[in-house]
Amino acid sequence: MASMKAILLSTLLLLSAAAPVLAQEAEAGGIISGFAAKVLAAALAFAVAVASAGFGIARAGSAGLAASAERPEIRTVAIIISAFAEALAIYGIVISFFILGAG
């Protein structure tokens, strides 16, 4: 519970530090340029993929270790399932490179 409070407090601190930046007026050319939109989309795609991969590795890894403690013969299957979750992060970085290289 204490770590959750620390996370919430640090998030609040970071958001309050970003408030002056968000208060600035937009440039005359538009709210966001084309290159900035590409970078933002690539970063978002990679962040979601890596967060999902981390969640998948955490769930599959802990379940795989628990199962291999009971039945050691399924250790290889558990490692393969964890590798599928790791591949998700690789797909995310590939997609982000595609986004940056487009048009």
Short mmCIF file of N, CA and C in Angstrom, two decimals:
data_model
loop_
_atom_site.label_atom_id
_atom_site.label_comp_id
_atom_site.label_asym_id
_atom_site.label_seq_id
_atom_site.Cartn_x
_atom_site.Cartn_y
_atom_site.Cartn_z
N MET A 1 0.82 -1.19 0.00
CA MET A 1 0.00 0.00 0.00
C MET A 1 0.87 1.26 0.00
N ALA A 2 2.01 1.17 0.70
CA ALA A 2 2.89 2.33 0.75
C ALA A 2 3.51 2.60 -0.62
N SER A 3 3.80 1.54 -1.37
CA SER A 3 4.37 1.75 -2.70
C SER A 3 3.34 2.36 -3.64
N MET A 4 2.07 2.02 -3.47
CA MET A 4 1.02 2.61 -4.30
C MET A 4 0.91 4.11 -4.01
N LYS A 5 1.03 4.48 -2.75
CA LYS A 5 0.99 5.90 -2.39
C LYS A 5 2.18 6.64 -2.98
N ALA A 6 3.34 6.00 -2.98
CA ALA A 6 4.53 6.62 -3.55
C ALA A 6 4.39 6.80 -5.06
N ILE A 7 3.80 5.82 -5.72
CA ILE A 7 3.58 5.92 -7.16
C ILE A 7 2.60 7.04 -7.48
N LEU A 8 1.51 7.11 -6.73
CA LEU A 8 0.53 8.16 -6.96
C LEU A 8 1.11 9.54 -6.68
N LEU A 9 1.92 9.66 -5.63
CA LEU A 9 2.53 10.94 -5.31
C LEU A 9 3.52 11.37 -6.38
N SER A 10 4.33 10.45 -6.88
CA SER A 10 5.28 10.80 -7.93
C SER A 10 4.57 11.14 -9.24
N THR A 11 3.47 10.45 -9.53
CA THR A 11 2.70 10.78 -10.73
C THR A 11 2.09 12.17 -10.62
N LEU A 12 1.56 12.50 -9.46
CA LEU A 12 1.00 13.83 -9.24
C LEU A 12 2.07 14.90 -9.36
N LEU A 13 3.26 14.63 -8.85
CA LEU A 13 4.37 15.58 -8.94
C LEU A 13 4.78 15.80 -10.39
N LEU A 14 4.87 14.72 -11.17
CA LEU A 14 5.23 14.86 -12.58
C LEU A 14 4.17 15.60 -13.38
N LEU A 15 2.90 15.33 -13.09
CA LEU A 15 1.83 16.02 -13.80
C LEU A 15 1.78 17.50 -13.45
N SER A 16 2.07 17.84 -12.21
CA SER A 16 2.07 19.25 -11.83
C SER A 16 3.26 19.98 -12.45
N ALA A 17 4.36 19.28 -12.69
CA ALA A 17 5.50 19.90 -13.35
C ALA A 17 5.22 20.13 -14.83
N ALA A 18 4.33 19.36 -15.43
CA ALA A 18 4.02 19.50 -16.85
C ALA A 18 2.96 20.57 -17.11
N ALA A 19 2.33 21.09 -16.09
CA ALA A 19 1.25 22.07 -16.27
C ALA A 19 1.70 23.33 -17.00
N PRO A 20 2.87 23.94 -16.71
CA PRO A 20 3.27 25.14 -17.47
C PRO A 20 3.48 24.87 -18.95
N VAL A 21 3.94 23.69 -19.29
CA VAL A 21 4.15 23.36 -20.70
C VAL A 21 2.82 23.25 -21.42
N LEU A 22 1.83 22.67 -20.76
CA LEU A 22 0.52 22.52 -21.37
C LEU A 22 -0.22 23.85 -21.48
N ALA A 23 0.20 24.85 -20.70
CA ALA A 23 -0.48 26.14 -20.73
C ALA A 23 0.03 27.04 -21.85
N GLN A 24 1.08 26.66 -22.54
CA GLN A 24 1.61 27.49 -23.61
C GLN A 24 0.65 27.51 -24.79
N GLU A 25 0.71 28.61 -25.54
CA GLU A 25 -0.15 28.73 -26.71
C GLU A 25 0.39 27.87 -27.84
N ALA A 26 -0.51 27.41 -28.68
CA ALA A 26 -0.12 26.60 -29.82
C ALA A 26 0.48 27.47 -30.90
N GLU A 27 1.35 26.90 -31.72
CA GLU A 27 1.95 27.63 -32.82
C GLU A 27 0.91 27.89 -33.90
N ALA A 28 1.20 28.84 -34.76
CA ALA A 28 0.25 29.20 -35.81
C ALA A 28 0.09 28.08 -36.84
N GLY A 29 1.09 27.24 -37.02
CA GLY A 29 1.05 26.19 -38.02
C GLY A 29 0.10 25.06 -37.69
N GLY A 30 -0.32 24.95 -36.49
CA GLY A 30 -1.20 23.86 -36.08
C GLY A 30 -0.82 23.38 -34.70
N ILE A 31 -1.60 22.47 -34.21
CA ILE A 31 -1.35 21.99 -32.85
C ILE A 31 -0.12 21.09 -32.82
N ILE A 32 0.00 20.21 -33.80
CA ILE A 32 1.12 19.27 -33.81
C ILE A 32 1.56 19.05 -35.25
N SER A 33 2.87 18.97 -35.45
CA SER A 33 3.38 18.79 -36.80
C SER A 33 3.29 17.32 -37.21
N GLY A 34 3.56 17.06 -38.47
CA GLY A 34 3.47 15.69 -38.97
C GLY A 34 4.52 14.78 -38.36
N PHE A 35 5.76 15.29 -38.23
CA PHE A 35 6.82 14.47 -37.66
C PHE A 35 6.57 14.21 -36.18
N ALA A 36 6.08 15.21 -35.48
CA ALA A 36 5.78 15.03 -34.05
C ALA A 36 4.66 14.01 -33.86
N ALA A 37 3.70 14.00 -34.77
CA ALA A 37 2.62 13.02 -34.68
C ALA A 37 3.15 11.61 -34.91
N LYS A 38 4.10 11.47 -35.85
CA LYS A 38 4.70 10.16 -36.08
C LYS A 38 5.46 9.67 -34.85
N VAL A 39 6.24 10.57 -34.26
CA VAL A 39 7.02 10.19 -33.09
C VAL A 39 6.10 9.82 -31.93
N LEU A 40 5.04 10.59 -31.75
CA LEU A 40 4.08 10.30 -30.68
C LEU A 40 3.39 8.95 -30.92
N ALA A 41 3.00 8.68 -32.15
CA ALA A 41 2.34 7.41 -32.45
C ALA A 41 3.29 6.23 -32.27
N ALA A 42 4.54 6.40 -32.69
CA ALA A 42 5.52 5.32 -32.52
C ALA A 42 5.80 5.07 -31.05
N ALA A 43 5.92 6.13 -30.28
CA ALA A 43 6.17 5.97 -28.84
C ALA A 43 4.99 5.31 -28.15
N LEU A 44 3.80 5.68 -28.53
CA LEU A 44 2.61 5.07 -27.93
C LEU A 44 2.50 3.59 -28.30
N ALA A 45 2.77 3.27 -29.56
CA ALA A 45 2.71 1.86 -29.99
C ALA A 45 3.73 1.02 -29.24
N PHE A 46 4.94 1.55 -29.10
CA PHE A 46 5.98 0.80 -28.41
C PHE A 46 5.69 0.68 -26.92
N ALA A 47 5.18 1.75 -26.31
CA ALA A 47 4.89 1.72 -24.87
C ALA A 47 3.80 0.71 -24.54
N VAL A 48 2.76 0.69 -25.35
CA VAL A 48 1.66 -0.26 -25.10
C VAL A 48 2.14 -1.69 -25.30
N ALA A 49 2.95 -1.91 -26.34
CA ALA A 49 3.45 -3.27 -26.59
C ALA A 49 4.37 -3.75 -25.48
N VAL A 50 5.24 -2.88 -25.01
CA VAL A 50 6.17 -3.28 -23.96
C VAL A 50 5.45 -3.48 -22.63
N ALA A 51 4.48 -2.63 -22.32
CA ALA A 51 3.71 -2.81 -21.09
C ALA A 51 2.92 -4.12 -21.13
N SER A 52 2.34 -4.41 -22.28
CA SER A 52 1.60 -5.67 -22.42
C SER A 52 2.53 -6.87 -22.34
N ALA A 53 3.70 -6.75 -22.94
CA ALA A 53 4.67 -7.85 -22.86
C ALA A 53 5.14 -8.07 -21.43
N GLY A 54 5.37 -7.00 -20.71
CA GLY A 54 5.77 -7.14 -19.31
C GLY A 54 4.70 -7.81 -18.48
N PHE A 55 3.46 -7.43 -18.72
CA PHE A 55 2.34 -8.07 -18.00
C PHE A 55 2.25 -9.55 -18.36
N GLY A 56 2.40 -9.86 -19.64
CA GLY A 56 2.34 -11.26 -20.07
C GLY A 56 3.48 -12.10 -19.53
N ILE A 57 4.68 -11.52 -19.51
CA ILE A 57 5.83 -12.25 -18.97
C ILE A 57 5.66 -12.47 -17.48
N ALA A 58 5.13 -11.48 -16.78
CA ALA A 58 4.93 -11.63 -15.34
C ALA A 58 3.93 -12.74 -15.03
N ARG A 59 2.82 -12.74 -15.76
CA ARG A 59 1.80 -13.77 -15.52
C ARG A 59 2.28 -15.15 -15.96
N ALA A 60 2.80 -15.24 -17.17
CA ALA A 60 3.22 -16.55 -17.69
C ALA A 60 4.45 -17.07 -16.96
N GLY A 61 5.35 -16.17 -16.61
CA GLY A 61 6.56 -16.61 -15.91
C GLY A 61 6.27 -17.14 -14.53
N SER A 62 5.43 -16.43 -13.78
CA SER A 62 5.12 -16.91 -12.43
C SER A 62 4.31 -18.21 -12.47
N ALA A 63 3.38 -18.30 -13.41
CA ALA A 63 2.60 -19.53 -13.53
C ALA A 63 3.48 -20.68 -14.02
N GLY A 64 4.41 -20.39 -14.92
CA GLY A 64 5.31 -21.42 -15.41
C GLY A 64 6.25 -21.94 -14.34
N LEU A 65 6.74 -21.04 -13.50
CA LEU A 65 7.60 -21.49 -12.40
C LEU A 65 6.83 -22.32 -11.39
N ALA A 66 5.62 -21.91 -11.10
CA ALA A 66 4.80 -22.68 -10.15
C ALA A 66 4.47 -24.06 -10.71
N ALA A 67 4.16 -24.11 -12.00
CA ALA A 67 3.82 -25.40 -12.61
C ALA A 67 5.04 -26.30 -12.74
N SER A 68 6.20 -25.70 -13.05
CA SER A 68 7.40 -26.53 -13.19
C SER A 68 7.92 -27.02 -11.84
N ALA A 69 7.52 -26.37 -10.76
CA ALA A 69 7.89 -26.88 -9.44
C ALA A 69 7.13 -28.17 -9.14
N GLU A 70 5.90 -28.24 -9.64
CA GLU A 70 5.10 -29.45 -9.41
C GLU A 70 5.42 -30.54 -10.43
N ARG A 71 5.56 -30.12 -11.70
CA ARG A 71 5.83 -31.09 -12.79
C ARG A 71 7.00 -30.56 -13.62
N PRO A 72 8.22 -31.01 -13.36
CA PRO A 72 9.40 -30.48 -14.06
C PRO A 72 9.40 -30.71 -15.57
N GLU A 73 8.62 -31.65 -16.06
CA GLU A 73 8.64 -31.93 -17.50
C GLU A 73 7.96 -30.85 -18.33
N ILE A 74 7.23 -29.95 -17.73
CA ILE A 74 6.57 -28.89 -18.51
C ILE A 74 7.35 -27.57 -18.48
N ARG A 75 8.59 -27.62 -18.04
CA ARG A 75 9.40 -26.41 -17.98
C ARG A 75 9.62 -25.81 -19.36
N THR A 76 9.86 -26.65 -20.36
CA THR A 76 10.09 -26.16 -21.72
C THR A 76 8.86 -25.46 -22.28
N VAL A 77 7.70 -25.99 -22.01
CA VAL A 77 6.46 -25.36 -22.47
C VAL A 77 6.29 -23.99 -21.82
N ALA A 78 6.62 -23.89 -20.55
CA ALA A 78 6.51 -22.61 -19.85
C ALA A 78 7.46 -21.57 -20.43
N ILE A 79 8.66 -22.00 -20.80
CA ILE A 79 9.62 -21.07 -21.40
C ILE A 79 9.14 -20.62 -22.77
N ILE A 80 8.56 -21.51 -23.54
CA ILE A 80 8.05 -21.16 -24.87
C ILE A 80 6.90 -20.17 -24.75
N ILE A 81 6.02 -20.36 -23.79
CA ILE A 81 4.90 -19.44 -23.60
C ILE A 81 5.41 -18.06 -23.18
N SER A 82 6.43 -18.01 -22.34
CA SER A 82 7.03 -16.72 -21.97
C SER A 82 7.69 -16.06 -23.17
N ALA A 83 8.25 -16.86 -24.06
CA ALA A 83 8.88 -16.30 -25.26
C ALA A 83 7.84 -15.66 -26.18
N PHE A 84 6.63 -16.18 -26.21
CA PHE A 84 5.57 -15.53 -27.00
C PHE A 84 5.28 -14.14 -26.47
N ALA A 85 5.28 -13.99 -25.16
CA ALA A 85 5.05 -12.66 -24.58
C ALA A 85 6.21 -11.73 -24.88
N GLU A 86 7.43 -12.24 -24.89
CA GLU A 86 8.58 -11.42 -25.23
C GLU A 86 8.53 -10.99 -26.70
N ALA A 87 8.00 -11.83 -27.55
CA ALA A 87 7.89 -11.49 -28.96
C ALA A 87 6.96 -10.31 -29.18
N LEU A 88 6.02 -10.11 -28.29
CA LEU A 88 5.12 -8.96 -28.39
C LEU A 88 5.88 -7.65 -28.33
N ALA A 89 6.89 -7.56 -27.48
CA ALA A 89 7.71 -6.34 -27.41
C ALA A 89 8.50 -6.13 -28.69
N ILE A 90 8.97 -7.22 -29.28
CA ILE A 90 9.71 -7.11 -30.54
C ILE A 90 8.78 -6.63 -31.65
N TYR A 91 7.56 -7.16 -31.68
CA TYR A 91 6.59 -6.69 -32.67
C TYR A 91 6.28 -5.21 -32.47
N GLY A 92 6.22 -4.77 -31.25
CA GLY A 92 5.95 -3.36 -30.96
C GLY A 92 7.03 -2.45 -31.49
N ILE A 93 8.30 -2.84 -31.33
CA ILE A 93 9.37 -1.99 -31.84
C ILE A 93 9.41 -2.02 -33.36
N VAL A 94 9.08 -3.14 -33.97
CA VAL A 94 9.03 -3.21 -35.43
C VAL A 94 7.93 -2.29 -35.96
N ILE A 95 6.77 -2.32 -35.33
CA ILE A 95 5.67 -1.45 -35.76
C ILE A 95 6.03 0.02 -35.57
N SER A 96 6.73 0.34 -34.47
CA SER A 96 7.11 1.74 -34.27
C SER A 96 8.12 2.19 -35.32
N PHE A 97 9.01 1.29 -35.76
CA PHE A 97 9.91 1.65 -36.85
C PHE A 97 9.14 1.83 -38.16
N PHE A 98 8.12 1.02 -38.39
CA PHE A 98 7.29 1.19 -39.58
C PHE A 98 6.58 2.54 -39.55
N ILE A 99 6.09 2.93 -38.39
CA ILE A 99 5.40 4.22 -38.27
C ILE A 99 6.37 5.36 -38.55
N LEU A 100 7.58 5.28 -38.01
CA LEU A 100 8.55 6.36 -38.23
C LEU A 100 9.02 6.41 -39.68
N GLY A 101 9.06 5.27 -40.36
CA GLY A 101 9.54 5.25 -41.73
C GLY A 101 8.47 5.54 -42.76
N ALA A 102 7.21 5.58 -42.36
CA ALA A 102 6.12 5.79 -43.32
C ALA A 102 6.10 7.24 -43.80
N GLY A 103 5.82 7.39 -45.09
CA GLY A 103 5.55 8.66 -45.73
C GLY A 103 6.54 9.70 -45.53
#
